[in-house]
Amino acid sequence: MYCPNCGKEARQGARYCAYCRTKIREDGDQKTGQMSKLPIIFRVALIVLFVLAPWFDVSYIIGSSGVNLVSITFILSRLSSSVSNLAAMSGTSASAVSGLAAISIFSLALAAVPVVCMAIEIYKYREPKASVAVGPYCALGALLIGALLVFGLNASINNALGDAMGGTYSYDIVSLGLGWWFTLIVVGLTIWFDHKVRGEEPAE
């Protein structure tokens, strides 16, 4: 940022030039400066949500519980072990268990990629001429894939049960949880504030 009167470089956020005392920043810009912190705050919130928010509801015989993208890998691991033991006892195949293992790895990647993107953007957000932020859009894509993942999870679980126990199963064991919808709202707010703040920031 430079003084419009003397042309010398001014401290970021300064209201007056340190050399000629010309006013270079209006009071309204202070509000913009505060607003510019919101995209960073929302990114931090999204990182937490991608790691901890219960995106899925898993139904059991005695009830259901919410699980996130990380904890569902442990549930699938235990389920794979149980199905394999069941198949060994009944002398049937457990080949479909490999599908559960693949989904476990995929769900971890689904959480890791947006988290890494947004962490980088938090670090680089205040750089001059920062590139267009892609982290929230990456998060939105991960959310949509997560919604489709529900169908893959149910299909893989039913296939594994069918291989181990014989027969055909069509249980809806996994469904979208409130955490998924809440994360979607935060992603939308992040994208909106990105456009608002970047549109209002004064050119340097």
PDB file of N, CA, C and O in Angstrom, residues 5-77:
ATOM      1  N   ASN A   5      -0.340  10.658  -2.012  1.00  0.00           N
ATOM      2  CA  ASN A   5       0.213  12.012  -2.104  1.00  0.00           C
ATOM      3  C   ASN A   5       1.712  12.007  -2.414  1.00  0.00           C
ATOM      4  O   ASN A   5       2.151  12.570  -3.416  1.00  0.00           O
ATOM      5  N   CYS A   6       2.486  11.294  -1.546  1.00  0.00           N
ATOM      6  CA  CYS A   6       3.939  11.304  -1.739  1.00  0.00           C
ATOM      7  C   CYS A   6       4.463  10.050  -2.429  1.00  0.00           C
ATOM      8  O   CYS A   6       5.621  10.007  -2.842  1.00  0.00           O
ATOM      9  N   GLY A   7       3.624   9.016  -2.512  1.00  0.00           N
ATOM     10  CA  GLY A   7       4.021   7.813  -3.224  1.00  0.00           C
ATOM     11  C   GLY A   7       4.884   6.855  -2.432  1.00  0.00           C
ATOM     12  O   GLY A   7       5.285   5.808  -2.961  1.00  0.00           O
ATOM     13  N   LYS A   8       5.165   7.183  -1.171  1.00  0.00           N
ATOM     14  CA  LYS A   8       5.995   6.299  -0.361  1.00  0.00           C
ATOM     15  C   LYS A   8       5.167   5.166   0.217  1.00  0.00           C
ATOM     16  O   LYS A   8       3.961   5.296   0.424  1.00  0.00           O
ATOM     17  N   GLU A   9       5.856   4.040   0.482  1.00  0.00           N
ATOM     18  CA  GLU A   9       5.153   2.862   0.982  1.00  0.00           C
ATOM     19  C   GLU A   9       4.677   3.089   2.413  1.00  0.00           C
ATOM     20  O   GLU A   9       5.418   3.620   3.249  1.00  0.00           O
ATOM     21  N   ALA A  10       3.445   2.722   2.663  1.00  0.00           N
ATOM     22  CA  ALA A  10       2.860   2.900   3.988  1.00  0.00           C
ATOM     23  C   ALA A  10       2.673   1.549   4.656  1.00  0.00           C
ATOM     24  O   ALA A  10       2.568   0.510   3.994  1.00  0.00           O
ATOM     25  N   ARG A  11       2.678   1.587   5.964  1.00  0.00           N
ATOM     26  CA  ARG A  11       2.469   0.368   6.724  1.00  0.00           C
ATOM     27  C   ARG A  11       1.082  -0.199   6.438  1.00  0.00           C
ATOM     28  O   ARG A  11       0.108   0.536   6.306  1.00  0.00           O
ATOM     29  N   GLN A  12       1.003  -1.523   6.333  1.00  0.00           N
ATOM     30  CA  GLN A  12      -0.283  -2.177   6.073  1.00  0.00           C
ATOM     31  C   GLN A  12      -1.290  -1.828   7.174  1.00  0.00           C
ATOM     32  O   GLN A  12      -1.010  -1.999   8.354  1.00  0.00           O
ATOM     33  N   GLY A  13      -2.446  -1.312   6.787  1.00  0.00           N
ATOM     34  CA  GLY A  13      -3.490  -0.963   7.746  1.00  0.00           C
ATOM     35  C   GLY A  13      -3.389   0.454   8.276  1.00  0.00           C
ATOM     36  O   GLY A  13      -4.249   0.881   9.046  1.00  0.00           O
ATOM     37  N   ALA A  14      -2.348   1.202   7.882  1.00  0.00           N
ATOM     38  CA  ALA A  14      -2.179   2.564   8.384  1.00  0.00           C
ATOM     39  C   ALA A  14      -3.261   3.479   7.803  1.00  0.00           C
ATOM     40  O   ALA A  14      -3.646   3.355   6.646  1.00  0.00           O
ATOM     41  N   ARG A  15      -3.750   4.424   8.636  1.00  0.00           N
ATOM     42  CA  ARG A  15      -4.756   5.373   8.175  1.00  0.00           C
ATOM     43  C   ARG A  15      -4.123   6.637   7.621  1.00  0.00           C
ATOM     44  O   ARG A  15      -4.735   7.337   6.809  1.00  0.00           O
ATOM     45  N   TYR A  16      -2.897   6.959   8.092  1.00  0.00           N
ATOM     46  CA  TYR A  16      -2.211   8.170   7.637  1.00  0.00           C
ATOM     47  C   TYR A  16      -0.795   7.808   7.201  1.00  0.00           C
ATOM     48  O   TYR A  16      -0.164   6.894   7.742  1.00  0.00           O
ATOM     49  N   CYS A  17      -0.301   8.549   6.228  1.00  0.00           N
ATOM     50  CA  CYS A  17       1.077   8.357   5.766  1.00  0.00           C
ATOM     51  C   CYS A  17       2.037   8.834   6.857  1.00  0.00           C
ATOM     52  O   CYS A  17       1.861   9.930   7.426  1.00  0.00           O
ATOM     53  N   ALA A  18       3.068   8.062   7.131  1.00  0.00           N
ATOM     54  CA  ALA A  18       4.040   8.404   8.173  1.00  0.00           C
ATOM     55  C   ALA A  18       4.959   9.538   7.739  1.00  0.00           C
ATOM     56  O   ALA A  18       5.626  10.160   8.578  1.00  0.00           O
ATOM     57  N   TYR A  19       4.993   9.861   6.429  1.00  0.00           N
ATOM     58  CA  TYR A  19       5.916  10.877   5.922  1.00  0.00           C
ATOM     59  C   TYR A  19       5.234  12.229   5.705  1.00  0.00           C
ATOM     60  O   TYR A  19       5.754  13.273   6.093  1.00  0.00           O
ATOM     61  N   CYS A  20       4.039  12.231   5.085  1.00  0.00           N
ATOM     62  CA  CYS A  20       3.375  13.506   4.792  1.00  0.00           C
ATOM     63  C   CYS A  20       2.054  13.669   5.533  1.00  0.00           C
ATOM     64  O   CYS A  20       1.390  14.699   5.375  1.00  0.00           O
ATOM     65  N   ARG A  21       1.652  12.679   6.314  1.00  0.00           N
ATOM     66  CA  ARG A  21       0.450  12.688   7.129  1.00  0.00           C
ATOM     67  C   ARG A  21      -0.837  12.786   6.306  1.00  0.00           C
ATOM     68  O   ARG A  21      -1.888  13.174   6.806  1.00  0.00           O
ATOM     69  N   THR A  22      -0.763  12.404   5.042  1.00  0.00           N
ATOM     70  CA  THR A  22      -1.965  12.372   4.208  1.00  0.00           C
ATOM     71  C   THR A  22      -2.823  11.174   4.619  1.00  0.00           C
ATOM     72  O   THR A  22      -2.301  10.080   4.853  1.00  0.00           O
ATOM     73  N   LYS A  23      -4.143  11.397   4.671  1.00  0.00           N
ATOM     74  CA  LYS A  23      -5.032  10.292   5.022  1.00  0.00           C
ATOM     75  C   LYS A  23      -5.092   9.311   3.847  1.00  0.00           C
ATOM     76  O   LYS A  23      -5.421   9.704   2.728  1.00  0.00           O
ATOM     77  N   ILE A  24      -4.751   8.069   4.114  1.00  0.00           N
ATOM     78  CA  ILE A  24      -4.713   7.077   3.029  1.00  0.00           C
ATOM     79  C   ILE A  24      -5.711   5.955   3.243  1.00  0.00           C
ATOM     80  O   ILE A  24      -5.841   5.057   2.404  1.00  0.00           O
ATOM     81  N   ARG A  25      -6.426   5.994   4.352  1.00  0.00           N
ATOM     82  CA  ARG A  25      -7.355   4.908   4.650  1.00  0.00           C
ATOM     83  C   ARG A  25      -8.570   5.462   5.369  1.00  0.00           C
ATOM     84  O   ARG A  25      -8.443   6.134   6.382  1.00  0.00           O
ATOM     85  N   GLU A  26      -9.745   5.216   4.811  1.00  0.00           N
ATOM     86  CA  GLU A  26     -10.975   5.710   5.416  1.00  0.00           C
ATOM     87  C   GLU A  26     -11.358   4.832   6.608  1.00  0.00           C
ATOM     88  O   GLU A  26     -10.936   3.691   6.733  1.00  0.00           O
ATOM     89  N   ASP A  27     -12.202   5.396   7.466  1.00  0.00           N
ATOM     90  CA  ASP A  27     -12.653   4.647   8.636  1.00  0.00           C
ATOM     91  C   ASP A  27     -13.391   3.382   8.235  1.00  0.00           C
ATOM     92  O   ASP A  27     -13.331   2.369   8.925  1.00  0.00           O
ATOM     93  N   GLY A  28     -14.093   3.441   7.112  1.00  0.00           N
ATOM     94  CA  GLY A  28     -14.820   2.267   6.652  1.00  0.00           C
ATOM     95  C   GLY A  28     -13.895   1.115   6.318  1.00  0.00           C
ATOM     96  O   GLY A  28     -14.298  -0.052   6.360  1.00  0.00           O
ATOM     97  N   ASP A  29     -12.651   1.430   5.963  1.00  0.00           N
ATOM     98  CA  ASP A  29     -11.691   0.379   5.638  1.00  0.00           C
ATOM     99  C   ASP A  29     -11.341  -0.454   6.852  1.00  0.00           C
ATOM    100  O   ASP A  29     -10.886  -1.583   6.730  1.00  0.00           O
ATOM    101  N   GLN A  30     -11.504   0.137   8.051  1.00  0.00           N
ATOM    102  CA  GLN A  30     -11.211  -0.617   9.264  1.00  0.00           C
ATOM    103  C   GLN A  30     -12.176  -1.796   9.394  1.00  0.00           C
ATOM    104  O   GLN A  30     -11.788  -2.898   9.789  1.00  0.00           O
ATOM    105  N   LYS A  31     -13.433  -1.551   9.014  1.00  0.00           N
ATOM    106  CA  LYS A  31     -14.416  -2.625   9.025  1.00  0.00           C
ATOM    107  C   LYS A  31     -14.032  -3.698   8.017  1.00  0.00           C
ATOM    108  O   LYS A  31     -14.159  -4.894   8.272  1.00  0.00           O
ATOM    109  N   THR A  32     -13.541  -3.265   6.849  1.00  0.00           N
ATOM    110  CA  THR A  32     -13.094  -4.225   5.838  1.00  0.00           C
ATOM    111  C   THR A  32     -11.927  -5.052   6.355  1.00  0.00           C
ATOM    112  O   THR A  32     -11.831  -6.256   6.104  1.00  0.00           O
ATOM    113  N   GLY A  33     -11.031  -4.383   7.112  1.00  0.00           N
ATOM    114  CA  GLY A  33      -9.906  -5.120   7.676  1.00  0.00           C
ATOM    115  C   GLY A  33     -10.359  -6.193   8.645  1.00  0.00           C
ATOM    116  O   GLY A  33      -9.789  -7.275   8.703  1.00  0.00           O
ATOM    117  N   GLN A  34     -11.401  -5.858   9.427  1.00  0.00           N
ATOM    118  CA  GLN A  34     -11.943  -6.862  10.350  1.00  0.00           C
ATOM    119  C   GLN A  34     -12.654  -7.973   9.590  1.00  0.00           C
ATOM    120  O   GLN A  34     -12.564  -9.139   9.939  1.00  0.00           O
ATOM    121  N   MET A  35     -13.378  -7.583   8.527  1.00  0.00           N
ATOM    122  CA  MET A  35     -14.079  -8.566   7.707  1.00  0.00           C
ATOM    123  C   MET A  35     -13.109  -9.531   7.051  1.00  0.00           C
ATOM    124  O   MET A  35     -13.419 -10.697   6.838  1.00  0.00           O
ATOM    125  N   SER A  36     -11.898  -9.040   6.728  1.00  0.00           N
ATOM    126  CA  SER A  36     -10.945  -9.872   6.001  1.00  0.00           C
ATOM    127  C   SER A  36     -10.450 -11.051   6.826  1.00  0.00           C
ATOM    128  O   SER A  36      -9.853 -11.974   6.280  1.00  0.00           O
ATOM    129  N   LYS A  37     -10.706 -11.002   8.149  1.00  0.00           N
ATOM    130  CA  LYS A  37     -10.295 -12.124   8.993  1.00  0.00           C
ATOM    131  C   LYS A  37     -11.309 -13.269   8.955  1.00  0.00           C
ATOM    132  O   LYS A  37     -10.991 -14.398   9.333  1.00  0.00           O
ATOM    133  N   LEU A  38     -12.528 -12.981   8.513  1.00  0.00           N
ATOM    134  CA  LEU A  38     -13.579 -13.989   8.540  1.00  0.00           C
ATOM    135  C   LEU A  38     -13.287 -15.200   7.662  1.00  0.00           C
ATOM    136  O   LEU A  38     -13.553 -16.333   8.081  1.00  0.00           O
ATOM    137  N   PRO A  39     -12.752 -15.024   6.439  1.00  0.00           N
ATOM    138  CA  PRO A  39     -12.433 -16.218   5.654  1.00  0.00           C
ATOM    139  C   PRO A  39     -11.448 -17.151   6.356  1.00  0.00           C
ATOM    140  O   PRO A  39     -11.545 -18.373   6.232  1.00  0.00           O
ATOM    141  N   ILE A  40     -10.510 -16.569   7.107  1.00  0.00           N
ATOM    142  CA  ILE A  40      -9.558 -17.403   7.836  1.00  0.00           C
ATOM    143  C   ILE A  40     -10.264 -18.140   8.964  1.00  0.00           C
ATOM    144  O   ILE A  40     -10.038 -19.340   9.182  1.00  0.00           O
ATOM    145  N   ILE A  41     -11.148 -17.438   9.683  1.00  0.00           N
ATOM    146  CA  ILE A  41     -11.898 -18.063  10.785  1.00  0.00           C
ATOM    147  C   ILE A  41     -12.758 -19.212  10.259  1.00  0.00           C
ATOM    148  O   ILE A  41     -12.810 -20.296  10.856  1.00  0.00           O
ATOM    149  N   PHE A  42     -13.422 -18.978   9.130  1.00  0.00           N
ATOM    150  CA  PHE A  42     -14.262 -20.024   8.564  1.00  0.00           C
ATOM    151  C   PHE A  42     -13.435 -21.216   8.092  1.00  0.00           C
ATOM    152  O   PHE A  42     -13.881 -22.360   8.174  1.00  0.00           O
ATOM    153  N   ARG A  43     -12.245 -20.964   7.595  1.00  0.00           N
ATOM    154  CA  ARG A  43     -11.382 -22.069   7.160  1.00  0.00           C
ATOM    155  C   ARG A  43     -10.946 -22.927   8.342  1.00  0.00           C
ATOM    156  O   ARG A  43     -10.878 -24.145   8.254  1.00  0.00           O
ATOM    157  N   VAL A  44     -10.639 -22.272   9.455  1.00  0.00           N
ATOM    158  CA  VAL A  44     -10.294 -23.019  10.664  1.00  0.00           C
ATOM    159  C   VAL A  44     -11.478 -23.874  11.100  1.00  0.00           C
ATOM    160  O   VAL A  44     -11.326 -25.052  11.464  1.00  0.00           O
ATOM    161  N   ALA A  45     -12.680 -23.280  11.036  1.00  0.00           N
ATOM    162  CA  ALA A  45     -13.883 -24.037  11.404  1.00  0.00           C
ATOM    163  C   ALA A  45     -14.087 -25.233  10.482  1.00  0.00           C
ATOM    164  O   ALA A  45     -14.450 -26.328  10.934  1.00  0.00           O
ATOM    165  N   LEU A  46     -13.825 -25.048   9.197  1.00  0.00           N
ATOM    166  CA  LEU A  46     -13.997 -26.152   8.242  1.00  0.00           C
ATOM    167  C   LEU A  46     -12.997 -27.272   8.489  1.00  0.00           C
ATOM    168  O   LEU A  46     -13.329 -28.458   8.352  1.00  0.00           O
ATOM    169  N   ILE A  47     -11.776 -26.911   8.845  1.00  0.00           N
ATOM    170  CA  ILE A  47     -10.776 -27.942   9.151  1.00  0.00           C
ATOM    171  C   ILE A  47     -11.253 -28.793  10.316  1.00  0.00           C
ATOM    172  O   ILE A  47     -11.165 -30.027  10.288  1.00  0.00           O
ATOM    173  N   VAL A  48     -11.781 -28.126  11.349  1.00  0.00           N
ATOM    174  CA  VAL A  48     -12.296 -28.862  12.512  1.00  0.00           C
ATOM    175  C   VAL A  48     -13.468 -29.754  12.104  1.00  0.00           C
ATOM    176  O   VAL A  48     -13.561 -30.920  12.509  1.00  0.00           O
ATOM    177  N   LEU A  49     -14.378 -29.217  11.282  1.00  0.00           N
ATOM    178  CA  LEU A  49     -15.552 -29.984  10.866  1.00  0.00           C
ATOM    179  C   LEU A  49     -15.171 -31.191  10.020  1.00  0.00           C
ATOM    180  O   LEU A  49     -15.770 -32.266  10.153  1.00  0.00           O
ATOM    181  N   PHE A  50     -14.174 -31.029   9.150  1.00  0.00           N
ATOM    182  CA  PHE A  50     -13.778 -32.147   8.294  1.00  0.00           C
ATOM    183  C   PHE A  50     -13.124 -33.266   9.098  1.00  0.00           C
ATOM    184  O   PHE A  50     -13.128 -34.420   8.670  1.00  0.00           O
ATOM    185  N   VAL A  51     -12.570 -32.933  10.246  1.00  0.00           N
ATOM    186  CA  VAL A  51     -11.933 -33.955  11.076  1.00  0.00           C
ATOM    187  C   VAL A  51     -12.904 -34.540  12.102  1.00  0.00           C
ATOM    188  O   VAL A  51     -12.884 -35.750  12.370  1.00  0.00           O
ATOM    189  N   LEU A  52     -13.791 -33.690  12.652  1.00  0.00           N
ATOM    190  CA  LEU A  52     -14.593 -34.120  13.800  1.00  0.00           C
ATOM    191  C   LEU A  52     -16.094 -34.225  13.561  1.00  0.00           C
ATOM    192  O   LEU A  52     -16.778 -34.938  14.300  1.00  0.00           O
ATOM    193  N   ALA A  53     -16.636 -33.520  12.574  1.00  0.00           N
ATOM    194  CA  ALA A  53     -18.089 -33.491  12.410  1.00  0.00           C
ATOM    195  C   ALA A  53     -18.642 -34.860  12.020  1.00  0.00           C
ATOM    196  O   ALA A  53     -18.085 -35.532  11.150  1.00  0.00           O
ATOM    197  N   PRO A  54     -19.735 -35.293  12.661  1.00  0.00           N
ATOM    198  CA  PRO A  54     -20.343 -36.592  12.326  1.00  0.00           C
ATOM    199  C   PRO A  54     -21.121 -36.514  11.016  1.00  0.00           C
ATOM    200  O   PRO A  54     -22.309 -36.196  10.997  1.00  0.00           O
ATOM    201  N   TRP A  55     -20.431 -36.788   9.925  1.00  0.00           N
ATOM    202  CA  TRP A  55     -21.057 -36.727   8.608  1.00  0.00           C
ATOM    203  C   TRP A  55     -22.071 -37.851   8.394  1.00  0.00           C
ATOM    204  O   TRP A  55     -23.015 -37.703   7.634  1.00  0.00           O
ATOM    205  N   PHE A  56     -21.826 -38.988   9.048  1.00  0.00           N
ATOM    206  CA  PHE A  56     -22.650 -40.167   8.790  1.00  0.00           C
ATOM    207  C   PHE A  56     -23.324 -40.657  10.074  1.00  0.00           C
ATOM    208  O   PHE A  56     -22.755 -40.559  11.160  1.00  0.00           O
ATOM    209  N   ASP A  57     -24.514 -41.190   9.903  1.00  0.00           N
ATOM    210  CA  ASP A  57     -25.201 -41.912  10.977  1.00  0.00           C
ATOM    211  C   ASP A  57     -25.138 -43.400  10.637  1.00  0.00           C
ATOM    212  O   ASP A  57     -25.576 -43.812   9.557  1.00  0.00           O
ATOM    213  N   VAL A  58     -24.588 -44.182  11.556  1.00  0.00           N
ATOM    214  CA  VAL A  58     -24.476 -45.626  11.350  1.00  0.00           C
ATOM    215  C   VAL A  58     -25.487 -46.313  12.257  1.00  0.00           C
ATOM    216  O   VAL A  58     -25.487 -46.112  13.475  1.00  0.00           O
ATOM    217  N   SER A  59     -26.364 -47.110  11.666  1.00  0.00           N
ATOM    218  CA  SER A  59     -27.418 -47.796  12.414  1.00  0.00           C
ATOM    219  C   SER A  59     -26.940 -49.150  12.902  1.00  0.00           C
ATOM    220  O   SER A  59     -26.321 -49.915  12.146  1.00  0.00           O
ATOM    221  N   TYR A  60     -27.206 -49.417  14.172  1.00  0.00           N
ATOM    222  CA  TYR A  60     -26.912 -50.712  14.768  1.00  0.00           C
ATOM    223  C   TYR A  60     -28.244 -51.365  15.161  1.00  0.00           C
ATOM    224  O   TYR A  60     -29.308 -50.773  15.031  1.00  0.00           O
ATOM    225  N   ILE A  61     -28.160 -52.566  15.686  1.00  0.00           N
ATOM    226  CA  ILE A  61     -29.369 -53.268  16.121  1.00  0.00           C
ATOM    227  C   ILE A  61     -30.043 -52.524  17.268  1.00  0.00           C
ATOM    228  O   ILE A  61     -31.266 -52.444  17.351  1.00  0.00           O
ATOM    229  N   ILE A  62     -29.243 -51.947  18.146  1.00  0.00           N
ATOM    230  CA  ILE A  62     -29.799 -51.309  19.342  1.00  0.00           C
ATOM    231  C   ILE A  62     -29.867 -49.787  19.224  1.00  0.00           C
ATOM    232  O   ILE A  62     -30.196 -49.103  20.186  1.00  0.00           O
ATOM    233  N   GLY A  63     -29.541 -49.241  18.068  1.00  0.00           N
ATOM    234  CA  GLY A  63     -29.584 -47.791  17.914  1.00  0.00           C
ATOM    235  C   GLY A  63     -28.687 -47.313  16.792  1.00  0.00           C
ATOM    236  O   GLY A  63     -28.346 -48.082  15.892  1.00  0.00           O
ATOM    237  N   SER A  64     -28.291 -46.051  16.862  1.00  0.00           N
ATOM    238  CA  SER A  64     -27.418 -45.474  15.839  1.00  0.00           C
ATOM    239  C   SER A  64     -26.473 -44.477  16.487  1.00  0.00           C
ATOM    240  O   SER A  64     -26.702 -44.017  17.608  1.00  0.00           O
ATOM    241  N   SER A  65     -25.415 -44.151  15.766  1.00  0.00           N
ATOM    242  CA  SER A  65     -24.454 -43.168  16.270  1.00  0.00           C
ATOM    243  C   SER A  65     -23.857 -42.405  15.098  1.00  0.00           C
ATOM    244  O   SER A  65     -23.803 -42.910  13.971  1.00  0.00           O
ATOM    245  N   GLY A  66     -23.434 -41.173  15.378  1.00  0.00           N
ATOM    246  CA  GLY A  66     -22.802 -40.359  14.358  1.00  0.00           C
ATOM    247  C   GLY A  66     -21.311 -40.619  14.297  1.00  0.00           C
ATOM    248  O   GLY A  66     -20.650 -40.752  15.335  1.00  0.00           O
ATOM    249  N   VAL A  67     -20.775 -40.708  13.082  1.00  0.00           N
ATOM    250  CA  VAL A  67     -19.337 -40.940  12.894  1.00  0.00           C
ATOM    251  C   VAL A  67     -18.808 -39.944  11.875  1.00  0.00           C
ATOM    252  O   VAL A  67     -19.540 -39.492  10.994  1.00  0.00           O
ATOM    253  N   ASN A  68     -17.545 -39.601  12.021  1.00  0.00           N
ATOM    254  CA  ASN A  68     -16.926 -38.676  11.085  1.00  0.00           C
ATOM    255  C   ASN A  68     -16.074 -39.421  10.064  1.00  0.00           C
ATOM    256  O   ASN A  68     -16.004 -40.654  10.081  1.00  0.00           O
ATOM    257  N   LEU A  69     -15.422 -38.675   9.190  1.00  0.00           N
ATOM    258  CA  LEU A  69     -14.644 -39.291   8.116  1.00  0.00           C
ATOM    259  C   LEU A  69     -13.448 -40.081   8.631  1.00  0.00           C
ATOM    260  O   LEU A  69     -12.950 -40.970   7.943  1.00  0.00           O
ATOM    261  N   VAL A  70     -12.989 -39.753   9.831  1.00  0.00           N
ATOM    262  CA  VAL A  70     -11.850 -40.474  10.402  1.00  0.00           C
ATOM    263  C   VAL A  70     -12.319 -41.711  11.157  1.00  0.00           C
ATOM    264  O   VAL A  70     -11.814 -42.822  10.957  1.00  0.00           O
ATOM    265  N   SER A  71     -13.314 -41.539  12.033  1.00  0.00           N
ATOM    266  CA  SER A  71     -13.751 -42.662  12.863  1.00  0.00           C
ATOM    267  C   SER A  71     -14.439 -43.759  12.068  1.00  0.00           C
ATOM    268  O   SER A  71     -14.447 -44.921  12.483  1.00  0.00           O
ATOM    269  N   ILE A  72     -15.002 -43.417  10.909  1.00  0.00           N
ATOM    270  CA  ILE A  72     -15.679 -44.452  10.125  1.00  0.00           C
ATOM    271  C   ILE A  72     -14.689 -45.481   9.595  1.00  0.00           C
ATOM    272  O   ILE A  72     -15.044 -46.639   9.361  1.00  0.00           O
ATOM    273  N   THR A  73     -13.419 -45.080   9.458  1.00  0.00           N
ATOM    274  CA  THR A  73     -12.416 -46.051   9.004  1.00  0.00           C
ATOM    275  C   THR A  73     -12.209 -47.142  10.056  1.00  0.00           C
ATOM    276  O   THR A  73     -11.999 -48.305   9.706  1.00  0.00           O
ATOM    277  N   PHE A  74     -12.280 -46.774  11.339  1.00  0.00           N
ATOM    278  CA  PHE A  74     -12.127 -47.770  12.404  1.00  0.00           C
ATOM    279  C   PHE A  74     -13.352 -48.687  12.467  1.00  0.00           C
ATOM    280  O   PHE A  74     -13.226 -49.892  12.708  1.00  0.00           O
ATOM    281  N   ILE A  75     -14.525 -48.101  12.237  1.00  0.00           N
ATOM    282  CA  ILE A  75     -15.744 -48.920  12.224  1.00  0.00           C
ATOM    283  C   ILE A  75     -15.704 -49.924  11.083  1.00  0.00           C
ATOM    284  O   ILE A  75     -16.025 -51.105  11.252  1.00  0.00           O
ATOM    285  N   LEU A  76     -15.278 -49.468   9.900  1.00  0.00           N
ATOM    286  CA  LEU A  76     -15.188 -50.369   8.755  1.00  0.00           C
ATOM    287  C   LEU A  76     -14.123 -51.433   8.967  1.00  0.00           C
ATOM    288  O   LEU A  76     -14.273 -52.573   8.514  1.00  0.00           O
ATOM    289  N   SER A  77     -13.044 -51.057   9.663  1.00  0.00           N
ATOM    290  CA  SER A  77     -11.996 -52.038   9.956  1.00  0.00           C
ATOM    291  C   SER A  77     -12.520 -53.140  10.869  1.00  0.00           C
ATOM    292  O   SER A  77     -12.267 -54.332  10.645  1.00  0.00           O
TER     293      SER A  77
END
